[in-house]
mmCIF file of C-alpha atoms in Angstrom:
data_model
loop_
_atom_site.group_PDB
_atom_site.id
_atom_site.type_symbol
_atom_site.label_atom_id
_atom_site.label_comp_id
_atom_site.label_asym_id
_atom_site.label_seq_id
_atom_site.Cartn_x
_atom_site.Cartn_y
_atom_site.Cartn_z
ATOM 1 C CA UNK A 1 17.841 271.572 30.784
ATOM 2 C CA UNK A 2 14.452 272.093 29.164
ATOM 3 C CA UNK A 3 14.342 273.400 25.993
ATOM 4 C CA UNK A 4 11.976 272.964 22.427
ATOM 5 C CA UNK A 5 13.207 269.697 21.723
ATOM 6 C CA UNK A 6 12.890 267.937 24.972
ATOM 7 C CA UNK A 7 10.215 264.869 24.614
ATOM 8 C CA UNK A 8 11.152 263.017 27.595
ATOM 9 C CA UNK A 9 11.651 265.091 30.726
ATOM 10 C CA UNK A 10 12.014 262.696 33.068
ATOM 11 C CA UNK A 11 15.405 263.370 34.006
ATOM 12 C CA UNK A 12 15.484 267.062 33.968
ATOM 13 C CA UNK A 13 19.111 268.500 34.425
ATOM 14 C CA UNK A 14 20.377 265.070 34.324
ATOM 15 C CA UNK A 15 23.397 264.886 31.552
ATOM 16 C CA UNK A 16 23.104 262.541 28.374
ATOM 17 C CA UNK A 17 24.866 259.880 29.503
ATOM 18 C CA UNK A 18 23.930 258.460 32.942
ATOM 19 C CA UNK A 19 27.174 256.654 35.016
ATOM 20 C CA UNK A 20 26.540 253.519 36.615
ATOM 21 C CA UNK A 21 29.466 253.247 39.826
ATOM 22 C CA UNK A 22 28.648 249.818 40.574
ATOM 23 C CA UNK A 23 29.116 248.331 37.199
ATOM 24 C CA UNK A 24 31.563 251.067 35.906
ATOM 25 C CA UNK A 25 28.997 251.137 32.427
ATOM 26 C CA UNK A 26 28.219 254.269 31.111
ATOM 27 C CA UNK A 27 24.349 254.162 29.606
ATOM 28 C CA UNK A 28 22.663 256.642 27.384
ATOM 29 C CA UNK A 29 19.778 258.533 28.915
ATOM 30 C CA UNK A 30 16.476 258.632 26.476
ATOM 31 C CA UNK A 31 17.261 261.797 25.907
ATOM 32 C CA UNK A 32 20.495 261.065 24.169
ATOM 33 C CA UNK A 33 18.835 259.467 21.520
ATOM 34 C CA UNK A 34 15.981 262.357 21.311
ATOM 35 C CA UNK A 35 19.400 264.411 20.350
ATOM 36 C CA UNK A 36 20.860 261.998 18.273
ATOM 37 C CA UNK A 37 17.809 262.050 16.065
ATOM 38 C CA UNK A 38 19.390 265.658 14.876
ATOM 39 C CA UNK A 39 22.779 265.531 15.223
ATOM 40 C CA UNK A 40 22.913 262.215 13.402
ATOM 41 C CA UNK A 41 21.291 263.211 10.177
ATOM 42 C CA UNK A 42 21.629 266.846 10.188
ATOM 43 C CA UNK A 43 25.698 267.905 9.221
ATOM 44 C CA UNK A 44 26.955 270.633 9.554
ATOM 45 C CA UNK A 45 26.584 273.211 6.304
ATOM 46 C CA UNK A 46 22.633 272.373 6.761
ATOM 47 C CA UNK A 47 20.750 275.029 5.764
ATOM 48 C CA UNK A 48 16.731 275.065 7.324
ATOM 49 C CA UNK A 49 14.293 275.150 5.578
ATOM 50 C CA UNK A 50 10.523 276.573 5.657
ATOM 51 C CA UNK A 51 8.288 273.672 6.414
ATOM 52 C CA UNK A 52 4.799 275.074 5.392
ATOM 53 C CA UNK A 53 0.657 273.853 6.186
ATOM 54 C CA UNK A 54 -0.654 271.821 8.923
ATOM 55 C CA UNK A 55 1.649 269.745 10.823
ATOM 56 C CA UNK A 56 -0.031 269.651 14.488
ATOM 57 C CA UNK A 57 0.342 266.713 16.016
ATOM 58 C CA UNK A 58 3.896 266.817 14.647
ATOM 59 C CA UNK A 59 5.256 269.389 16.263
ATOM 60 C CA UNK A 60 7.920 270.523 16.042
ATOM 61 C CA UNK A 61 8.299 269.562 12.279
ATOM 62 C CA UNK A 62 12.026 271.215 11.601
ATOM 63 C CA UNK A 63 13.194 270.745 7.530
ATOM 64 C CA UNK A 64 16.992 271.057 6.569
ATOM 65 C CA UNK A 65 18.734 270.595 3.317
ATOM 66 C CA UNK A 66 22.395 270.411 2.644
ATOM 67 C CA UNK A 67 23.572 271.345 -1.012
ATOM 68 C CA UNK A 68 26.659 269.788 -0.666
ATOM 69 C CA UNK A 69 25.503 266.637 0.160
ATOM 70 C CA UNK A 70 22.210 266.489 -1.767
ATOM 71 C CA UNK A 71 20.639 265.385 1.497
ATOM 72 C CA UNK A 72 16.948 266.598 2.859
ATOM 73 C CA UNK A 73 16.066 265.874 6.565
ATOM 74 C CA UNK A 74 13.208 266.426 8.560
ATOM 75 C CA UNK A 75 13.171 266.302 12.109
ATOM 76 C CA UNK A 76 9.771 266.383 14.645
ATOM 77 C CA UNK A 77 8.273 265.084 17.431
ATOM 78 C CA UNK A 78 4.864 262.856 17.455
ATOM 79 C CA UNK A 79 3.165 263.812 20.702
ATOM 80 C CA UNK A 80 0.153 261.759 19.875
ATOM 81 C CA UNK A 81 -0.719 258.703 21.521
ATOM 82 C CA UNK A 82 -1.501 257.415 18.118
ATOM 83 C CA UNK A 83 0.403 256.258 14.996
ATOM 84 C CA UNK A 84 0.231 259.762 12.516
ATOM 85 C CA UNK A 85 0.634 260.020 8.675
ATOM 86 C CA UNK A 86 2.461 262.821 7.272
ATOM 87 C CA UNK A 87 2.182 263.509 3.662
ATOM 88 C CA UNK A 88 4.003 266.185 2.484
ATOM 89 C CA UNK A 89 6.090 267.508 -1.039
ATOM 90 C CA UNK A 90 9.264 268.701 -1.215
ATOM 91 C CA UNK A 91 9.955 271.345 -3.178
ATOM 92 C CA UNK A 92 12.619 273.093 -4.656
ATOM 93 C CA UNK A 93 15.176 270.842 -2.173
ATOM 94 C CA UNK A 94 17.413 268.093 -4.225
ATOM 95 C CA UNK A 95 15.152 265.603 -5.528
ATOM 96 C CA UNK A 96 16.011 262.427 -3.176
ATOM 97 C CA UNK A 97 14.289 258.884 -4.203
ATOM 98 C CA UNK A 98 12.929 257.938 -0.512
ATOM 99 C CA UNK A 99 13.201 258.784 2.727
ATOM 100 C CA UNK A 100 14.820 257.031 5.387
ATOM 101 C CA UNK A 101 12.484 257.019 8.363
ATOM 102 C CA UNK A 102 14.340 256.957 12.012
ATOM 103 C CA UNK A 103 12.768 256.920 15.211
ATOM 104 C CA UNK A 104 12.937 257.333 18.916
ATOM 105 C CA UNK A 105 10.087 256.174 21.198
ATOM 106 C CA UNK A 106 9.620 254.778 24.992
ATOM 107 C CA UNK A 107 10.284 251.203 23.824
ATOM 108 C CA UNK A 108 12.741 252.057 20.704
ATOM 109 C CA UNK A 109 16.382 254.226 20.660
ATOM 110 C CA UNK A 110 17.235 255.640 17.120
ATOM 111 C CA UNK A 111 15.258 252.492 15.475
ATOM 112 C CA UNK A 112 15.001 251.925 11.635
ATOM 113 C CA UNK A 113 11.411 252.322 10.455
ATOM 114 C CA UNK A 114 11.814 251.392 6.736
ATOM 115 C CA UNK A 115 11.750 253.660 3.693
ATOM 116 C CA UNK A 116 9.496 255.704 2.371
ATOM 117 C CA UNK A 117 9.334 256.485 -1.525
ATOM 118 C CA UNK A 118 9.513 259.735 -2.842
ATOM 119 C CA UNK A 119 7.564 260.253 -6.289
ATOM 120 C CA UNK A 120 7.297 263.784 -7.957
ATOM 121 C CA UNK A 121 8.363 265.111 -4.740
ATOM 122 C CA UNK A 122 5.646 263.785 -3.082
ATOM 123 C CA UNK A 123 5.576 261.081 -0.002
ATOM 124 C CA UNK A 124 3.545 259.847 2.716
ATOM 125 C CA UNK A 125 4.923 258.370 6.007
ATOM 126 C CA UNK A 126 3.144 256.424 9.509
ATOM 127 C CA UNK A 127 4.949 257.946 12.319
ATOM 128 C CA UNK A 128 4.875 255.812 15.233
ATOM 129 C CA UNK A 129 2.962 257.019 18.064
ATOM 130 C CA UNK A 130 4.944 259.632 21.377
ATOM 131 C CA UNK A 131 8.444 259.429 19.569
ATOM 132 C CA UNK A 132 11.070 261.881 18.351
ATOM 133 C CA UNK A 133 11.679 260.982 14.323
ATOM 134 C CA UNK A 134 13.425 262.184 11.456
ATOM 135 C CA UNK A 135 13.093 261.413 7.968
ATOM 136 C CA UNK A 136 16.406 261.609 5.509
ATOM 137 C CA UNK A 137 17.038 261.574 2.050
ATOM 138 C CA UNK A 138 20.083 261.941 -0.056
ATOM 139 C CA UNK A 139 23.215 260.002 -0.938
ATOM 140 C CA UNK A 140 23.563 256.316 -0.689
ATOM 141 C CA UNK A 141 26.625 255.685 1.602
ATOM 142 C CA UNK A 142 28.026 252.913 3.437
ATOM 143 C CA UNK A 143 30.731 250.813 5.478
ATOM 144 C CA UNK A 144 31.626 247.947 6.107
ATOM 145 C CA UNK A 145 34.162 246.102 8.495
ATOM 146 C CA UNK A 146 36.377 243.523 6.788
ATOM 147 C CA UNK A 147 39.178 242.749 9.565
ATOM 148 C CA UNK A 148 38.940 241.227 11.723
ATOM 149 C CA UNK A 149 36.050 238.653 10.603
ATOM 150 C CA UNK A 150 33.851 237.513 12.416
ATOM 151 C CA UNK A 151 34.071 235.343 14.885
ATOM 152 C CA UNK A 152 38.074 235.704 14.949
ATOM 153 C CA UNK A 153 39.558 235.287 18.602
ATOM 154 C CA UNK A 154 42.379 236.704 20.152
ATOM 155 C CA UNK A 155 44.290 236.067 22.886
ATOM 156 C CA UNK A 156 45.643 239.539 25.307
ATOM 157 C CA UNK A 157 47.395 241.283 25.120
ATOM 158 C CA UNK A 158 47.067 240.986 20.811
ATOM 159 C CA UNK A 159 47.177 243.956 18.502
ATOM 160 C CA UNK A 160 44.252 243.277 16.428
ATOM 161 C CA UNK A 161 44.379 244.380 12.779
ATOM 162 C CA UNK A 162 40.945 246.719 11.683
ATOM 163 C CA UNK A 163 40.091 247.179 7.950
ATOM 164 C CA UNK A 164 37.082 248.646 6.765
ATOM 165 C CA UNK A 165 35.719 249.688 3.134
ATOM 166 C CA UNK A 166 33.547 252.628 2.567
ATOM 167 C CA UNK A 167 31.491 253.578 -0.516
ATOM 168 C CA UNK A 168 29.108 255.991 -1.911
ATOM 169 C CA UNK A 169 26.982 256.233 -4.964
ATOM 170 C CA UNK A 170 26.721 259.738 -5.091
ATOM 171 C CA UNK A 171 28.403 261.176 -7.373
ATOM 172 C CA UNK A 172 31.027 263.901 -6.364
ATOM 173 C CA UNK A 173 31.495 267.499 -7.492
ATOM 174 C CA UNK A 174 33.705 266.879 -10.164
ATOM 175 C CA UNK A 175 31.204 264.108 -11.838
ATOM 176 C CA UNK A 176 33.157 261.177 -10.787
ATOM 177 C CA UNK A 177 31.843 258.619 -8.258
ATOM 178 C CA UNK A 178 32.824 258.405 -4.752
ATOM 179 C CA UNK A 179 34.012 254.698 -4.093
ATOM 180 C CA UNK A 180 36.921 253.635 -1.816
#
């Protein structure tokens, strides 16, 4: 249904997720991705944030910060048909290195679009032209698979063994850091 953060209305009242009978595939609508943009990189104990000055043709421009987390994210919409730079300072939010710059457009679903350094506060960013994009800053997390490796075959029915590591450099409440 329409709403303020709808970019792509072509499917109006059509769910997320579009169902394909013939092929039995289930494919994500552009939309999904317009979502995902938020619900991705905003968690939940995110408080929002006043985002203040110009920001037209970025609009919406939506800032959120979680504490917890030490993470800032902003969220907006492009809806120029031209590449815009946003500069911008952040301030009193947790003081983040760079900005990870994510983006949704016609021709690109949730697509990396590098990083963006963060000095004093201050940063500057190209947002691709007509897309949905966040920027996010805070801990530096990961995981990997290790099991199975790849390339490893196996023949059904199998029970195939997963293992995965996870880390983060962040450190945790207590002053020790987070590393499994």
């Amino acid at each position: 249904p329409p709403n303020d953060w709808v970019f792509w209305e072509g499917e109006r009242g059509k769910p997320l997720i579009a169902y394909d009978s013939a092929t039995q595939q289930w494919t994500p609508r552009k939309q999904f991705y317009q979502f995902a943009q938020v619900f991705k990189f905003v968690r939940p104990g995110a408080q929002r944030v006043a985002v203040t000055g110009a920001t037209a043709p970025l609009t919406p421009l939506l800032a959120f910060r979680h504490d917890g987390r030490g993470e800032v994210v902003l969220v907006g919409m492009n809806t120029s048909g031209g590449a815009v730079t946003l500069t911008g300072t952040l301030a009193a939010l947790p003081a983040v290195p760079d900005l990870r710059l994510y983006y949704t457009s016609a021709t690109a679903n949730l697509e990396y679009g590098g990083s963006v350094a963060v000095s004093g506060g201050a940063f500057g960013v190209t947002v691709p032209a007509d897309c949905v994009f966040t920027l996010v800053g805070g801990a530096d997390f990961g995981c990997a698979l290790t099991a199975p490796v790849a390339g490893a075959a196996f023949t059904p029915p199998a029970d195939i063994p997963l293992a995965a590591t996870a880390w983060s450099t962040t450190p945790c409440p207590d002053g020790k850091l987070a590393s499994q």
